[in-house]
Short mmCIF file of N, CA and C in Angstrom, two decimals:
data_model
loop_
_atom_site.label_atom_id
_atom_site.label_comp_id
_atom_site.label_asym_id
_atom_site.label_seq_id
_atom_site.Cartn_x
_atom_site.Cartn_y
_atom_site.Cartn_z
N UNK A 15 -23.29 -115.59 81.69
CA UNK A 15 -22.82 -116.93 80.60
C UNK A 15 -21.20 -116.70 81.01
N UNK A 16 -20.21 -117.76 79.90
CA UNK A 16 -19.31 -116.83 79.70
C UNK A 16 -19.16 -115.99 78.67
N UNK A 17 -17.96 -115.72 78.63
CA UNK A 17 -17.93 -114.20 77.71
C UNK A 17 -16.36 -114.22 76.90
N UNK A 18 -16.09 -114.43 75.79
CA UNK A 18 -14.81 -114.36 74.91
C UNK A 18 -14.34 -113.72 74.55
N UNK A 19 -13.25 -112.69 74.51
CA UNK A 19 -12.44 -112.37 73.56
C UNK A 19 -11.07 -111.93 73.27
N UNK A 20 -11.24 -112.53 71.76
CA UNK A 20 -10.02 -113.02 71.37
C UNK A 20 -10.06 -111.78 70.81
N UNK A 21 -7.83 -111.24 70.99
CA UNK A 21 -7.32 -109.71 69.89
C UNK A 21 -6.11 -110.35 69.68
N UNK A 22 -4.53 -109.57 69.17
CA UNK A 22 -3.98 -109.97 68.65
C UNK A 22 -4.06 -110.00 67.10
N UNK A 23 -5.10 -110.40 66.48
CA UNK A 23 -4.53 -110.68 64.83
C UNK A 23 -4.16 -109.19 64.20
N UNK A 24 -4.13 -110.04 63.02
CA UNK A 24 -2.91 -108.55 62.89
C UNK A 24 -2.84 -108.88 60.91
N UNK A 25 -1.77 -108.50 60.82
CA UNK A 25 -1.52 -108.61 58.92
C UNK A 25 -0.12 -108.76 58.91
N UNK A 26 0.82 -109.84 59.18
CA UNK A 26 1.62 -110.41 59.36
C UNK A 26 2.23 -110.84 57.68
N UNK A 27 3.58 -111.52 57.70
CA UNK A 27 4.41 -111.56 56.24
C UNK A 27 4.98 -113.30 56.56
N UNK A 28 4.75 -113.70 55.12
CA UNK A 28 5.11 -115.38 56.17
C UNK A 28 6.64 -115.71 56.54
N UNK A 29 6.54 -116.76 57.50
CA UNK A 29 7.43 -116.56 58.26
C UNK A 29 7.21 -115.51 59.62
N UNK A 30 6.64 -115.33 59.89
CA UNK A 30 6.38 -114.11 60.68
C UNK A 30 5.56 -114.89 62.18
N UNK A 31 5.34 -114.04 63.02
CA UNK A 31 5.00 -114.84 63.68
C UNK A 31 3.92 -113.71 65.17
N UNK A 32 2.93 -114.42 65.27
CA UNK A 32 1.58 -113.48 66.51
C UNK A 32 0.94 -114.10 67.10
N UNK A 33 1.06 -113.45 68.59
CA UNK A 33 -0.08 -113.84 69.98
C UNK A 33 -1.14 -113.00 69.92
N UNK A 34 -2.28 -114.21 69.71
CA UNK A 34 -3.39 -114.21 69.66
C UNK A 34 -3.85 -114.36 71.64
N UNK A 35 -4.84 -113.74 71.82
CA UNK A 35 -4.85 -113.12 73.62
C UNK A 35 -6.58 -114.07 73.73
N UNK A 36 -6.83 -114.63 74.55
CA UNK A 36 -8.74 -114.79 74.36
C UNK A 36 -8.84 -114.46 76.00
N UNK A 37 -9.61 -113.75 76.14
CA UNK A 37 -10.21 -113.07 77.45
C UNK A 37 -11.22 -113.39 77.63
N UNK A 38 -11.11 -114.80 79.05
CA UNK A 38 -12.40 -114.90 79.74
C UNK A 38 -13.34 -115.06 80.83
N UNK A 39 -14.52 -114.56 81.05
CA UNK A 39 -15.59 -114.08 82.96
C UNK A 39 -16.05 -115.14 81.97
N UNK A 40 -16.73 -114.58 83.56
CA UNK A 40 -18.31 -115.06 83.36
C UNK A 40 -18.46 -116.73 83.97
N UNK A 41 -17.34 -117.25 84.03
CA UNK A 41 -17.64 -119.03 84.76
C UNK A 41 -16.02 -118.93 85.82
N UNK A 42 -16.45 -120.23 85.98
CA UNK A 42 -15.22 -120.40 86.96
C UNK A 42 -13.92 -120.72 86.16
N UNK A 43 -14.21 -121.64 84.95
CA UNK A 43 -13.42 -122.36 84.53
C UNK A 43 -11.59 -124.01 84.70
N UNK A 44 -12.04 -124.39 85.92
CA UNK A 44 -11.66 -124.84 86.49
C UNK A 44 -11.41 -126.03 85.87
N UNK A 45 -12.38 -126.86 85.55
CA UNK A 45 -12.31 -127.58 84.08
C UNK A 45 -12.94 -127.88 83.55
N UNK A 46 -12.79 -126.39 82.94
CA UNK A 46 -13.40 -126.03 81.44
C UNK A 46 -11.87 -126.75 80.14
N UNK A 47 -12.03 -126.69 79.17
CA UNK A 47 -11.09 -126.49 77.79
C UNK A 47 -11.18 -125.92 77.34
N UNK A 48 -10.59 -124.96 76.76
CA UNK A 48 -10.67 -123.52 76.14
C UNK A 48 -10.00 -124.28 75.17
N UNK A 49 -10.00 -123.62 73.45
CA UNK A 49 -10.08 -124.40 72.21
C UNK A 49 -9.56 -123.14 71.67
N UNK A 50 -8.64 -123.37 70.26
CA UNK A 50 -8.73 -122.34 69.33
C UNK A 50 -9.18 -122.49 67.63
N UNK A 51 -10.03 -122.63 67.63
CA UNK A 51 -10.84 -122.88 65.88
C UNK A 51 -10.61 -121.89 65.10
N UNK A 52 -10.28 -122.01 63.69
CA UNK A 52 -9.93 -121.52 62.37
C UNK A 52 -10.90 -121.36 61.52
N UNK A 53 -11.65 -120.35 60.08
CA UNK A 53 -12.65 -120.58 59.52
C UNK A 53 -11.46 -119.63 58.16
N UNK A 54 -11.09 -120.21 57.21
CA UNK A 54 -10.73 -119.71 56.29
C UNK A 54 -12.01 -119.09 55.39
N UNK A 55 -12.19 -118.38 54.95
CA UNK A 55 -12.80 -117.29 53.95
C UNK A 55 -13.80 -119.32 52.81
N UNK A 56 -14.84 -119.00 52.67
CA UNK A 56 -15.48 -120.16 52.60
C UNK A 56 -14.59 -121.87 52.74
N UNK A 57 -14.41 -121.80 53.60
CA UNK A 57 -14.17 -123.30 54.11
C UNK A 57 -14.99 -123.69 55.49
N UNK A 58 -14.78 -125.13 55.85
CA UNK A 58 -15.31 -125.09 56.79
C UNK A 58 -14.09 -124.83 58.51
N UNK A 59 -15.30 -124.37 59.85
CA UNK A 59 -14.41 -124.18 60.68
C UNK A 59 -13.22 -124.63 61.80
N UNK A 60 -12.13 -125.30 61.77
CA UNK A 60 -11.00 -126.14 62.06
C UNK A 60 -10.88 -125.99 63.17
N UNK A 61 -10.33 -126.99 64.19
CA UNK A 61 -9.27 -126.77 65.23
C UNK A 61 -8.31 -126.83 65.14
N UNK A 62 -7.81 -125.86 66.06
CA UNK A 62 -6.27 -125.38 65.70
C UNK A 62 -5.58 -125.38 66.41
N UNK A 63 -6.06 -125.92 68.09
CA UNK A 63 -6.04 -125.96 69.31
C UNK A 63 -6.20 -125.98 70.29
N UNK A 64 -6.08 -126.76 72.26
CA UNK A 64 -7.21 -126.90 72.67
C UNK A 64 -6.05 -127.50 74.24
N UNK A 65 -6.92 -126.99 75.50
CA UNK A 65 -6.22 -127.00 76.34
C UNK A 65 -6.69 -126.50 77.60
N UNK A 66 -6.84 -127.33 78.94
CA UNK A 66 -7.63 -127.36 79.88
C UNK A 66 -6.97 -126.48 81.00
N UNK A 67 -8.29 -125.86 81.49
CA UNK A 67 -7.35 -124.39 82.18
C UNK A 67 -6.41 -124.95 83.25
N UNK A 68 -7.02 -125.68 83.51
CA UNK A 68 -6.77 -126.86 84.76
C UNK A 68 -6.12 -128.18 84.31
N UNK A 69 -5.02 -128.62 85.31
CA UNK A 69 -4.13 -130.04 84.65
C UNK A 69 -3.08 -129.61 83.13
N UNK A 70 -3.31 -130.73 83.12
CA UNK A 70 -2.31 -130.87 82.05
C UNK A 70 -2.94 -131.68 80.43
N UNK A 71 -1.74 -131.54 79.54
CA UNK A 71 -2.34 -132.01 78.43
C UNK A 71 -2.68 -130.68 77.79
N UNK A 72 -2.31 -130.61 76.26
CA UNK A 72 -2.72 -129.99 75.63
C UNK A 72 -2.99 -130.55 73.78
N UNK A 73 -3.87 -130.16 72.61
CA UNK A 73 -3.97 -131.19 71.92
C UNK A 73 -3.72 -129.56 70.47
N UNK A 74 -3.06 -130.19 68.91
CA UNK A 74 -2.35 -129.36 68.36
C UNK A 74 -3.79 -130.16 66.91
N UNK A 75 -3.76 -129.46 66.00
CA UNK A 75 -4.23 -130.02 64.63
C UNK A 75 -2.60 -130.30 63.83
N UNK A 76 -2.77 -130.91 63.16
CA UNK A 76 -1.35 -131.76 62.44
C UNK A 76 -0.90 -129.91 61.55
N UNK A 77 -1.93 -129.57 60.93
CA UNK A 77 -0.85 -128.47 60.20
C UNK A 77 -0.95 -127.83 60.85
N UNK A 78 -0.39 -127.29 62.87
CA UNK A 78 0.44 -126.51 63.79
C UNK A 78 1.32 -126.79 64.40
N UNK A 79 0.95 -128.30 64.47
CA UNK A 79 1.60 -128.37 65.89
C UNK A 79 2.83 -128.08 66.32
N UNK A 80 3.87 -128.03 65.19
CA UNK A 80 5.34 -127.86 65.20
C UNK A 80 5.44 -126.16 65.24
N UNK A 81 4.58 -125.59 65.40
CA UNK A 81 4.47 -124.05 65.07
C UNK A 81 3.24 -122.99 65.83
N UNK A 82 2.21 -123.99 66.43
CA UNK A 82 1.78 -122.28 67.16
C UNK A 82 2.32 -123.95 68.85
N UNK A 83 1.61 -122.71 69.38
CA UNK A 83 1.66 -123.17 71.32
C UNK A 83 0.34 -123.00 71.49
N UNK A 84 -0.57 -123.23 72.78
CA UNK A 84 -1.37 -123.09 73.27
C UNK A 84 -1.15 -123.00 74.68
N UNK A 85 -1.15 -121.97 75.38
CA UNK A 85 -1.23 -121.49 77.06
C UNK A 85 -1.89 -120.53 77.09
N UNK A 86 -2.19 -120.84 78.76
CA UNK A 86 -2.81 -119.85 79.07
C UNK A 86 -1.76 -119.10 80.69
N UNK A 87 -3.04 -118.51 81.08
CA UNK A 87 -2.35 -117.32 82.25
C UNK A 87 -3.61 -117.42 83.51
N UNK A 88 -3.70 -118.19 84.44
CA UNK A 88 -4.84 -118.32 85.15
C UNK A 88 -5.76 -117.18 85.41
N UNK A 89 -4.52 -116.77 85.99
CA UNK A 89 -4.56 -115.21 87.20
C UNK A 89 -5.57 -114.77 86.57
N UNK A 90 -4.77 -114.01 85.00
CA UNK A 90 -5.31 -113.30 83.96
C UNK A 90 -6.49 -114.11 83.39
N UNK A 91 -6.89 -114.95 83.42
CA UNK A 91 -8.04 -115.68 82.60
C UNK A 91 -7.94 -115.06 81.32
N UNK A 92 -7.20 -115.89 81.09
CA UNK A 92 -6.58 -115.48 79.32
C UNK A 92 -5.84 -116.54 78.72
N UNK A 93 -5.94 -116.78 77.73
CA UNK A 93 -5.68 -117.13 76.73
C UNK A 93 -5.15 -117.35 75.55
N UNK A 94 -3.85 -117.95 75.66
CA UNK A 94 -3.21 -117.46 73.80
C UNK A 94 -2.26 -118.32 72.97
N UNK A 95 -2.57 -118.14 72.19
CA UNK A 95 -2.03 -118.87 70.50
C UNK A 95 -1.26 -118.50 70.28
N UNK A 96 0.74 -118.88 70.03
CA UNK A 96 1.16 -118.03 69.85
C UNK A 96 1.93 -118.46 68.13
N UNK A 97 1.43 -118.71 67.64
CA UNK A 97 1.80 -118.79 65.79
C UNK A 97 2.77 -117.83 65.21
N UNK A 98 4.08 -119.39 65.29
CA UNK A 98 5.09 -118.89 64.37
C UNK A 98 5.21 -119.50 63.08
N UNK A 99 6.47 -119.41 62.71
CA UNK A 99 6.53 -119.69 61.39
C UNK A 99 5.32 -119.76 60.30
N UNK A 100 4.88 -118.40 60.66
CA UNK A 100 3.34 -119.03 59.67
C UNK A 100 3.31 -118.29 58.01
N UNK A 101 2.51 -119.54 57.84
CA UNK A 101 1.84 -119.42 55.68
C UNK A 101 0.69 -118.51 55.98
N UNK A 102 1.30 -118.21 54.69
CA UNK A 102 -0.53 -117.91 53.77
C UNK A 102 -1.97 -118.64 54.07
N UNK A 103 -1.48 -120.32 54.28
CA UNK A 103 -2.87 -121.53 54.39
C UNK A 103 -3.29 -120.78 55.66
N UNK A 104 -1.95 -120.29 56.91
CA UNK A 104 -3.42 -120.02 58.20
C UNK A 104 -4.05 -118.75 58.46
N UNK A 105 -4.27 -118.08 57.46
CA UNK A 105 -5.13 -117.22 57.16
C UNK A 105 -6.17 -117.81 57.18
N UNK A 106 -6.95 -116.96 58.49
CA UNK A 106 -8.19 -117.32 58.77
C UNK A 106 -8.61 -116.43 60.07
N UNK A 107 -9.85 -116.52 60.43
CA UNK A 107 -10.71 -115.63 61.45
C UNK A 107 -10.14 -116.73 62.40
N UNK A 108 -9.87 -116.72 62.94
CA UNK A 108 -9.88 -117.55 64.49
C UNK A 108 -10.22 -116.86 66.03
N UNK A 109 -11.06 -118.18 66.40
CA UNK A 109 -11.26 -118.20 67.00
C UNK A 109 -11.15 -118.87 68.58
N UNK A 110 -11.51 -118.50 69.50
CA UNK A 110 -11.97 -119.01 71.01
C UNK A 110 -12.65 -119.17 71.18
N UNK A 111 -12.66 -120.64 72.16
CA UNK A 111 -14.19 -121.22 72.31
C UNK A 111 -13.94 -122.14 73.29
N UNK A 112 -14.81 -122.70 74.45
CA UNK A 112 -15.30 -123.42 75.50
C UNK A 112 -16.28 -124.19 75.81
N UNK A 113 -15.21 -125.38 75.74
CA UNK A 113 -15.90 -126.39 76.35
C UNK A 113 -16.45 -126.29 77.85
N UNK A 114 -16.89 -126.76 78.39
CA UNK A 114 -17.61 -126.60 79.64
C UNK A 114 -18.81 -127.87 80.85
N UNK A 115 -18.61 -128.68 79.43
CA UNK A 115 -18.85 -130.40 79.93
C UNK A 115 -18.15 -131.21 79.47
N UNK A 116 -16.59 -131.25 80.30
CA UNK A 116 -15.52 -131.69 79.39
C UNK A 116 -15.74 -133.39 80.07
N UNK A 117 -15.59 -133.64 78.80
CA UNK A 117 -16.00 -135.55 79.46
C UNK A 117 -15.10 -136.56 78.98
N UNK A 118 -14.54 -136.22 77.85
CA UNK A 118 -13.67 -136.86 77.17
C UNK A 118 -12.94 -136.47 76.43
N UNK A 119 -11.79 -135.61 76.87
CA UNK A 119 -10.89 -134.90 77.09
C UNK A 119 -10.78 -133.05 76.46
N UNK A 120 -9.53 -133.36 75.49
CA UNK A 120 -10.32 -131.89 74.49
C UNK A 120 -10.61 -132.49 73.52
N UNK A 121 -11.15 -131.76 72.98
CA UNK A 121 -12.35 -132.43 71.37
C UNK A 121 -11.66 -131.26 70.49
N UNK A 122 -11.53 -131.60 69.00
CA UNK A 122 -11.50 -131.26 68.54
C UNK A 122 -12.45 -130.71 67.13
N UNK A 123 -13.15 -130.66 67.76
CA UNK A 123 -14.81 -130.66 66.91
C UNK A 123 -15.45 -129.45 67.84
N UNK A 124 -16.54 -128.67 66.62
CA UNK A 124 -16.37 -127.05 66.86
C UNK A 124 -18.10 -127.46 67.79
N UNK A 125 -18.40 -128.38 67.65
CA UNK A 125 -19.72 -128.70 67.89
C UNK A 125 -20.11 -129.31 69.34
N UNK A 126 -19.17 -129.66 69.72
CA UNK A 126 -18.13 -129.55 71.14
C UNK A 126 -18.51 -128.34 71.97
N UNK A 127 -18.08 -127.15 71.81
CA UNK A 127 -17.41 -126.11 72.67
C UNK A 127 -18.77 -125.51 72.71
N UNK A 128 -19.04 -124.75 73.94
CA UNK A 128 -19.98 -124.08 74.38
C UNK A 128 -21.00 -122.38 74.50
N UNK A 129 -19.34 -122.16 73.83
CA UNK A 129 -19.14 -120.28 74.12
C UNK A 129 -18.48 -120.09 72.76
N UNK A 130 -18.63 -119.08 71.94
CA UNK A 130 -17.34 -118.78 71.60
C UNK A 130 -17.53 -117.03 71.09
N UNK A 131 -16.26 -116.69 71.20
CA UNK A 131 -15.80 -115.29 70.69
C UNK A 131 -16.33 -115.03 69.72
N UNK A 132 -15.81 -113.63 69.49
CA UNK A 132 -15.90 -112.84 68.33
C UNK A 132 -15.28 -113.26 67.11
N UNK A 133 -13.77 -113.74 67.22
CA UNK A 133 -12.78 -114.04 66.42
C UNK A 133 -12.20 -112.88 66.17
N UNK A 134 -11.52 -113.46 65.92
CA UNK A 134 -9.46 -112.09 65.27
C UNK A 134 -9.03 -112.72 64.02
N UNK A 135 -9.13 -111.28 62.60
CA UNK A 135 -8.49 -112.28 61.62
C UNK A 135 -6.63 -112.15 61.74
N UNK A 136 -6.71 -113.18 61.69
CA UNK A 136 -5.18 -113.36 60.55
C UNK A 136 -5.20 -113.19 59.41
N UNK A 137 -4.06 -112.45 58.86
CA UNK A 137 -4.08 -112.64 57.39
C UNK A 137 -2.60 -113.27 57.52
N UNK A 138 -1.58 -113.62 56.52
CA UNK A 138 -0.60 -113.94 56.32
C UNK A 138 -0.20 -113.93 54.89
N UNK A 139 0.33 -112.82 54.63
CA UNK A 139 0.15 -112.23 53.05
C UNK A 139 1.79 -111.62 52.85
N UNK A 140 2.46 -111.56 51.39
CA UNK A 140 3.50 -110.49 51.74
C UNK A 140 3.35 -109.12 50.59
#
């Protein structure tokens, strides 16, 4: 079974930066899609960014498109989410997820993803 462990969350001031990490194990990952989702208190889980484990292409939610960057280090089986210019509305639990049945590219719906990490809290506050 695929296992995902997120880390890197914390408290940051508005305008600051954080880098989240997702350490993956238990799969080959060569053709998987890795996604980052977030869920704020009392709200639905929403797509943040996604990337193929190999090959090209990344996808971002409009709310983060020019501030967040998803990347991967295949040698370390790790996916990252670099978050810059953070805003209070970015406050949420951030989850790493894997879609192992990639048919239609990088999907933005949580139901498309098969495995999830435990989440890491990001709080943006002054």
